[in-house]
Structure formats: structure tokens, C-alpha cells
Amino acid sequence: MGINLKPIDIVDDITQEEFIEKYLKPRKPVVIKNMARKWPAYQKWTMDYMKEVVGDVEVPLYDSSKADPAAPINASAAKMKFGDYIDLIKREPTDLRIFFFDPIKHAKKLLADYIAPKELMGGFLDKYPSMFFGGKGSVTFLHYDIDMAHIFHTHFNGRKHILLFDYKWKERLYQIPYATYALEDYDIENPDFTKFPALDGVEGIECFLEHGDTLFMPTGWWHWMKYLDGSFSISLRAWDKSWAVKAHSLWNLTVQRKFDDIMKKNFKKKYMDWKEKIAVKRAEIALKRGLPK
């Protein structure tokens, strides 16, 4: 059977009423083609422009290697000046990427270049939205965002391939206990169903973003991203109205993260091996029971 991927809904423009009824309430992803075309960033945000305005800031870089059991979550693999990194991803493929970087903190004039889509919904969170940069071929591992926010993810200067999975598939995706990411031993783009049988039959959505496209990712959606070109994105985050979702976010950010950090610090590989075994066991149980229903 394999993984069942459906194409994402794509609209040029959308009214608030349509957005709320078709996508926000049912928590369904959609690509909005024209939203960012109204932003100054649509014309201004080139690689060279970002390099010019951010300057010589040193940035942490992440690669595709499996997480170190002893390292804190989101520990970087290397550091580099931002300008040198831009030159690198313009020049050649690399698996190095910048994760949750805030260039707007270093160049406040970028604040005037984008517009939060408040005509669609409220609850936007970030004073300085996060940006993500990647070289051709770099991959963001399968995960969902720890703060459980809705995300408007707009891409610039290239193409990005994205796979999306509803939160209900978490066990079948081999979610690691006390974490918001999946087992890193399989390739979701080309999975080995013999080794990871629970992936067989999982349902998802496939998406390709080009310059100026905005992806709406509802709260809790799992996502895997691959940069098809050296390029970058900005994510604008907004709260869900549900108090249950807000409580889940608070739990993830405080109790769960703190517990996980303590256990990794004290038990390192033994703890990580245990978590991976639990992820596999839960996936097998979910498959046997035919979950999710």
C-alpha cells in the first residue's frame, strides 16, 4: 500500500469566511499563492539582500545527522557567519541549514517587509518571527512544533518539498516519547516498510512551495521539509483558540522538555535507546489495532 499522499489544496486568494470554515476550523493545510505577493518582501527578499542587511552575525548550523543522545534539543553542528552561509547555499548543495533564526532582531527594517494575515485570523505570537535557511538537498526531520501553534510558512528564492501528516498519526510515525519528533532511522521520502511496517498505510499531504507561496499548517501537524534549492522561509505563528491546545503547548514547553533534558543528561544513550524501543513498540501496537480509526 505504501504511504498515501494526497496533493494539498491550493488557492490564489481566500476570504476570512472561507479560510475559517474550510481550513482553520477543520485544521486542514492549504497553500495560499498570492498572500505574500502583497508584501514588500516578495520583491526585496533575495539572498543578496538578506546577506546585506543581516551582516556578519554568527549563526548556528544544523545538519542531517542523527541527534546526539547527550546533546540538548536543537544543539547545532557548526557555526558560521551569516554572509558566508548565504554564499555557501548559493554556490553548492549542502545539508547545513539555519533553524529558528531571527534575522529581524539584527535588522529591524525587515519588520516592514511582511504583513501578518490578521484579516484571516488573530492570535499572532512573535514580535520577531523565525526564519529558516537551507542548502539544496538539506532536510528538516519529521516533527511537529512544540508550541502547538498555527503556522503561516512563506517561502522565498527557490523550491521546497513538504510532507504533512495529521497529529493523529503520531504513533504510526514512530513518535519518540517525551519529544515532538519521529524516529530518525527511516527516510519518510523513501521508507523501508519491511523494517518500519507501521508506516505502510499512513495518510498524508504532499506540498511543493515556490517563491512567495504561503503554507498554512494547523496546530499539531507533523511536517518533513526538503530544500530543492538553496532558499529560505519565514514562519508567522498564531495561537489556536482551544484552551486544551494551549495547555498541551505549555506541557510540552515546560514539564516534558525539562524532564527529557534531565533524563538525557543523566542517562544519555541508555535513555535514548529506551525511547526508540518504546516508539517502535507503540507503532507496532497502533498498526495491529488499525489506529487511527
Tab-separated table of C-alpha atoms in Angstrom:
chain	number	residue	atom	x	y	z
A	1	MET	CA	0.000	0.000	0.000
A	2	GLY	CA	2.741	2.474	0.941
A	3	ILE	CA	2.199	5.972	2.284
A	4	ASN	CA	-0.940	7.521	0.834
A	5	LEU	CA	-0.119	11.130	-0.082
A	6	LYS	CA	-2.765	13.481	-1.403
A	7	PRO	CA	-1.988	16.846	-3.053
A	8	ILE	CA	-2.561	19.884	-0.898
A	9	ASP	CA	-5.378	22.343	-1.550
A	10	ILE	CA	-4.092	25.439	-3.388
A	11	VAL	CA	-5.871	28.798	-3.612
A	12	ASP	CA	-4.787	32.086	-5.171
A	13	ASP	CA	-6.633	34.177	-2.594
A	14	ILE	CA	-9.111	33.402	0.176
A	15	THR	CA	-11.644	35.298	2.265
A	16	GLN	CA	-11.731	35.115	6.053
A	17	GLU	CA	-15.018	33.214	5.964
A	18	GLU	CA	-13.676	30.613	3.519
A	19	PHE	CA	-10.424	30.260	5.444
A	20	ILE	CA	-12.141	29.744	8.798
A	21	GLU	CA	-14.757	27.286	7.529
A	22	LYS	CA	-12.599	25.224	5.144
A	23	TYR	CA	-9.191	25.254	6.859
A	24	LEU	CA	-8.989	26.804	10.347
A	25	LYS	CA	-11.931	25.038	11.985
A	26	PRO	CA	-11.248	21.612	10.432
A	27	ARG	CA	-7.488	22.178	10.887
A	28	LYS	CA	-6.640	21.416	7.284
A	29	PRO	CA	-3.486	22.668	5.491
A	30	VAL	CA	-3.695	24.907	2.433
A	31	VAL	CA	-1.284	26.834	0.191
A	32	ILE	CA	-2.158	30.484	-0.478
A	33	LYS	CA	-0.402	31.696	-3.629
A	34	ASN	CA	-0.973	35.448	-3.525
A	35	MET	CA	-0.801	36.374	0.160
A	36	ALA	CA	2.913	37.268	0.170
A	37	ARG	CA	2.774	38.917	-3.250
A	38	LYS	CA	1.308	41.923	-1.415
A	39	TRP	CA	4.403	42.137	0.805
A	40	PRO	CA	7.459	44.295	0.019
A	41	ALA	CA	9.449	41.125	0.805
A	42	TYR	CA	8.123	39.446	-2.344
A	43	GLN	CA	10.392	41.673	-4.436
A	44	LYS	CA	13.057	42.629	-1.888
A	45	TRP	CA	13.992	39.397	-0.121
A	46	THR	CA	16.748	37.953	-2.281
A	47	MET	CA	19.778	36.070	-0.963
A	48	ASP	CA	21.987	39.102	-1.555
A	49	TYR	CA	19.565	41.428	0.214
A	50	MET	CA	19.392	39.213	3.321
A	51	LYS	CA	23.176	38.985	3.356
A	52	GLU	CA	23.454	42.775	3.076
A	53	VAL	CA	21.042	43.667	5.890
A	54	VAL	CA	21.956	40.962	8.422
A	55	GLY	CA	25.706	41.380	8.025
A	56	ASP	CA	28.344	39.461	9.967
A	57	VAL	CA	26.133	37.782	12.556
A	58	GLU	CA	27.417	34.351	13.564
A	59	VAL	CA	24.689	31.729	13.209
A	60	PRO	CA	24.303	28.106	14.400
A	61	LEU	CA	24.037	25.497	11.635
A	62	TYR	CA	22.297	22.126	11.707
A	63	ASP	CA	22.893	19.041	9.580
A	64	SER	CA	21.031	15.807	8.842
A	65	SER	CA	22.924	13.603	11.301
A	66	LYS	CA	21.039	11.736	13.997
A	67	ALA	CA	20.665	13.625	17.260
A	68	ASP	CA	23.390	13.113	19.869
A	69	PRO	CA	21.768	11.488	22.941
A	70	ALA	CA	23.864	13.639	25.271
A	71	ALA	CA	23.206	16.939	23.495
A	72	PRO	CA	20.344	19.278	24.384
A	73	ILE	CA	17.496	19.506	21.886
A	74	ASN	CA	18.311	21.676	18.842
A	75	ALA	CA	22.068	21.594	19.523
A	76	SER	CA	23.929	22.943	16.473
A	77	ALA	CA	26.509	21.051	14.405
A	78	ALA	CA	28.618	24.093	13.495
A	79	LYS	CA	28.693	27.900	13.369
A	80	MET	CA	29.385	30.312	10.531
A	81	LYS	CA	28.977	33.963	9.667
A	82	PHE	CA	25.583	34.508	8.083
A	83	GLY	CA	27.077	36.070	4.948
A	84	ASP	CA	29.420	33.120	4.423
A	85	TYR	CA	26.498	30.732	4.810
A	86	ILE	CA	24.460	32.589	2.170
A	87	ASP	CA	27.431	32.339	-0.198
A	88	LEU	CA	27.619	28.600	0.513
A	89	ILE	CA	23.965	27.782	-0.262
A	90	LYS	CA	24.059	29.965	-3.386
A	91	ARG	CA	27.158	28.135	-4.608
A	92	GLU	CA	26.557	24.441	-3.938
A	93	PRO	CA	24.339	21.775	-2.326
A	94	THR	CA	24.806	21.271	1.417
A	95	ASP	CA	22.869	19.596	4.207
A	96	LEU	CA	23.606	22.527	6.510
A	97	ARG	CA	20.620	24.676	7.416
A	98	ILE	CA	19.705	27.504	9.765
A	99	PHE	CA	16.908	26.630	12.165
A	100	PHE	CA	14.762	29.132	14.089
A	101	PHE	CA	16.969	32.121	13.259
A	102	ASP	CA	15.713	35.661	13.989
A	103	PRO	CA	17.481	37.956	11.495
A	104	ILE	CA	14.861	40.632	12.138
A	105	LYS	CA	16.398	41.159	15.599
A	106	HIS	CA	19.575	42.228	13.807
A	107	ALA	CA	17.865	44.207	11.035
A	108	LYS	CA	14.671	45.839	12.343
A	109	LYS	CA	13.817	47.286	8.927
A	110	LEU	CA	12.801	43.781	7.839
A	111	LEU	CA	9.717	44.223	10.052
A	112	ALA	CA	8.250	46.499	7.386
A	113	ASP	CA	8.642	43.894	4.638
A	114	TYR	CA	5.938	41.390	5.618
A	115	ILE	CA	2.331	41.570	6.806
A	116	ALA	CA	0.780	39.097	9.259
A	117	PRO	CA	-2.508	37.810	7.778
A	118	LYS	CA	-4.698	39.259	10.521
A	119	GLU	CA	-7.522	39.544	8.012
A	120	LEU	CA	-7.720	35.733	8.168
A	121	MET	CA	-7.283	35.120	11.905
A	122	GLY	CA	-5.933	36.625	15.124
A	123	GLY	CA	-3.612	35.450	17.874
A	124	PHE	CA	-0.235	36.083	16.201
A	125	LEU	CA	2.642	35.485	18.619
A	126	ASP	CA	6.066	36.616	17.524
A	127	LYS	CA	7.468	40.098	17.659
A	128	TYR	CA	10.372	38.763	15.600
A	129	PRO	CA	9.197	35.798	13.503
A	130	SER	CA	11.605	32.949	12.934
A	131	MET	CA	13.297	32.289	9.609
A	132	PHE	CA	14.727	29.089	8.183
A	133	PHE	CA	17.507	28.774	5.588
A	134	GLY	CA	18.663	25.632	3.812
A	135	GLY	CA	21.039	24.476	1.113
A	136	LYS	CA	19.914	22.374	-1.816
A	137	GLY	CA	19.216	18.869	-0.542
A	138	SER	CA	19.048	19.758	3.155
A	139	VAL	CA	16.241	18.155	5.118
A	140	THR	CA	14.240	19.112	8.191
A	141	PHE	CA	13.454	15.893	10.082
A	142	LEU	CA	9.868	14.777	10.644
A	143	HIS	CA	8.361	16.578	13.647
A	144	TYR	CA	5.555	18.780	14.885
A	145	ASP	CA	6.129	22.144	16.523
A	146	ILE	CA	6.493	22.002	20.278
A	147	ASP	CA	4.385	25.119	20.934
A	148	MET	CA	1.369	23.713	19.005
A	149	ALA	CA	0.838	26.992	17.131
A	150	HIS	CA	-0.845	27.516	13.775
A	151	ILE	CA	1.843	28.441	11.237
A	152	PHE	CA	1.850	30.546	8.071
A	153	HIS	CA	5.073	29.431	6.377
A	154	THR	CA	6.142	31.579	3.398
A	155	HIS	CA	8.990	30.513	1.118
A	156	PHE	CA	11.473	32.652	-0.864
A	157	ASN	CA	14.096	32.237	-3.607
A	158	GLY	CA	13.574	28.616	-4.559
A	159	ARG	CA	11.519	25.480	-4.057
A	160	LYS	CA	10.732	23.325	-1.057
A	161	HIS	CA	9.176	19.844	-0.861
A	162	ILE	CA	6.956	19.230	2.178
A	163	LEU	CA	5.152	16.163	3.550
A	164	LEU	CA	2.410	16.745	6.125
A	165	PHE	CA	0.674	14.325	8.496
A	166	ASP	CA	-2.227	14.891	10.867
A	167	TYR	CA	-1.333	14.677	14.575
A	168	LYS	CA	-3.487	11.532	14.917
A	169	TRP	CA	-0.826	9.510	13.028
A	170	LYS	CA	1.839	10.120	15.693
A	171	GLU	CA	2.161	6.512	16.888
A	172	ARG	CA	2.315	5.144	13.332
A	173	LEU	CA	5.049	7.685	12.550
A	174	TYR	CA	7.165	6.242	15.387
A	175	GLN	CA	6.980	9.306	17.632
A	176	ILE	CA	9.782	9.376	20.198
A	177	PRO	CA	8.390	9.518	23.771
A	178	TYR	CA	8.763	12.844	25.593
A	179	ALA	CA	9.622	14.543	22.291
A	180	THR	CA	7.938	16.105	19.270
A	181	TYR	CA	9.920	14.306	16.575
A	182	ALA	CA	9.886	10.867	14.970
A	183	LEU	CA	12.387	8.033	14.965
A	184	GLU	CA	15.273	9.186	12.788
A	185	ASP	CA	16.180	5.733	11.462
A	186	TYR	CA	13.864	5.838	8.449
A	187	ASP	CA	13.561	8.078	5.401
A	188	ILE	CA	9.949	9.262	5.153
A	189	GLU	CA	10.536	10.138	1.491
A	190	ASN	CA	11.541	6.523	0.692
A	191	PRO	CA	10.583	4.368	3.693
A	192	ASP	CA	11.554	0.731	4.162
A	193	PHE	CA	8.206	-0.872	5.016
A	194	THR	CA	9.879	-4.158	5.944
A	195	LYS	CA	11.821	-2.518	8.769
A	196	PHE	CA	9.091	0.019	9.617
A	197	PRO	CA	5.773	-1.658	8.805
A	198	ALA	CA	3.659	0.837	10.755
A	199	LEU	CA	4.357	3.434	8.047
A	200	ASP	CA	2.503	1.304	5.496
A	201	GLY	CA	-0.932	2.856	5.062
A	202	VAL	CA	-0.173	6.178	6.755
A	203	GLU	CA	-2.085	9.038	5.087
A	204	GLY	CA	-0.566	12.444	4.447
A	205	ILE	CA	-0.461	15.503	2.233
A	206	GLU	CA	2.260	16.444	-0.239
A	207	CYS	CA	3.157	20.054	-0.967
A	208	PHE	CA	5.659	21.931	-3.138
A	209	LEU	CA	6.342	25.590	-2.345
A	210	GLU	CA	7.789	28.137	-4.760
A	211	HIS	CA	8.869	31.757	-4.266
A	212	GLY	CA	6.120	33.675	-2.473
A	213	ASP	CA	3.892	30.681	-1.659
A	214	THR	CA	2.422	30.539	1.860
A	215	LEU	CA	1.611	27.230	3.541
A	216	PHE	CA	-0.926	27.250	6.369
A	217	MET	CA	-0.035	24.429	8.786
A	218	PRO	CA	-2.625	23.953	11.534
A	219	THR	CA	-1.664	23.148	15.091
A	220	GLY	CA	-0.066	19.749	15.670
A	221	TRP	CA	0.563	18.815	12.048
A	222	TRP	CA	3.701	16.756	11.517
A	223	HIS	CA	5.953	18.067	8.764
A	224	TRP	CA	9.064	16.999	6.872
A	225	MET	CA	10.770	19.536	4.605
A	226	LYS	CA	13.402	19.260	1.889
A	227	TYR	CA	15.050	22.250	0.215
A	228	LEU	CA	15.079	21.635	-3.533
A	229	ASP	CA	17.155	24.810	-3.972
A	230	GLY	CA	19.205	26.968	-1.638
A	231	SER	CA	16.399	29.121	-0.237
A	232	PHE	CA	14.659	30.374	2.909
A	233	SER	CA	11.301	30.777	4.642
A	234	ILE	CA	9.603	32.842	7.334
A	235	SER	CA	7.062	31.410	9.777
A	236	LEU	CA	4.339	33.548	11.339
A	237	ARG	CA	2.783	31.774	14.313
A	238	ALA	CA	-0.673	32.175	15.872
A	239	TRP	CA	-2.408	30.617	18.880
A	240	ASP	CA	-5.286	28.207	18.490
A	241	LYS	CA	-8.350	29.330	20.458
A	242	SER	CA	-8.629	25.966	22.199
A	243	TRP	CA	-7.514	26.014	25.841
A	244	ALA	CA	-6.732	22.302	25.549
A	245	VAL	CA	-4.227	23.061	22.771
A	246	LYS	CA	-2.718	25.883	24.842
A	247	ALA	CA	-2.389	23.532	27.820
A	248	HIS	CA	-0.700	20.947	25.569
A	249	SER	CA	1.735	23.627	24.415
A	250	LEU	CA	2.542	24.632	27.992
A	251	TRP	CA	3.110	20.994	28.966
A	252	ASN	CA	5.457	20.448	26.001
A	253	LEU	CA	7.476	23.588	26.696
A	254	THR	CA	7.854	23.115	30.448
A	255	VAL	CA	7.270	19.706	32.027
A	256	GLN	CA	8.026	17.461	29.051
A	257	ARG	CA	11.083	19.368	27.814
A	258	LYS	CA	12.571	19.696	31.316
A	259	PHE	CA	12.045	16.005	32.083
A	260	ASP	CA	13.586	14.994	28.761
A	261	ASP	CA	16.630	17.234	29.278
A	262	ILE	CA	17.226	15.796	32.771
A	263	MET	CA	16.940	12.208	31.556
A	264	LYS	CA	19.264	12.798	28.590
A	265	LYS	CA	21.819	14.477	30.804
A	266	ASN	CA	21.845	11.641	33.327
A	267	PHE	CA	21.304	8.542	31.195
A	268	LYS	CA	22.390	9.615	27.674
A	269	LYS	CA	22.434	6.700	25.196
A	270	LYS	CA	20.661	4.291	27.568
A	271	TYR	CA	17.717	6.688	27.776
A	272	MET	CA	17.637	7.304	24.010
A	273	ASP	CA	17.769	3.571	23.271
A	274	TRP	CA	14.827	3.051	25.622
A	275	LYS	CA	12.837	5.830	23.922
A	276	GLU	CA	13.448	4.341	20.485
A	277	LYS	CA	12.303	0.903	21.658
A	278	ILE	CA	9.104	2.433	23.060
A	279	ALA	CA	8.492	4.295	19.777
A	280	VAL	CA	8.767	1.024	17.838
A	281	LYS	CA	6.560	-0.859	20.311
A	282	ARG	CA	3.852	1.809	20.209
A	283	ALA	CA	3.938	1.867	16.401
A	284	GLU	CA	3.523	-1.903	16.257
A	285	ILE	CA	0.576	-1.773	18.658
A	286	ALA	CA	-1.090	1.033	16.681
A	287	LEU	CA	-0.661	-0.919	13.444
A	288	LYS	CA	-2.066	-4.103	14.971
A	289	ARG	CA	-5.095	-2.219	16.304
A	290	GLY	CA	-5.649	-0.436	12.997
A	291	LEU	CA	-5.126	3.006	14.533
A	292	PRO	CA	-6.000	5.747	13.982
A	293	LYS	CA	-9.646	4.888	13.451
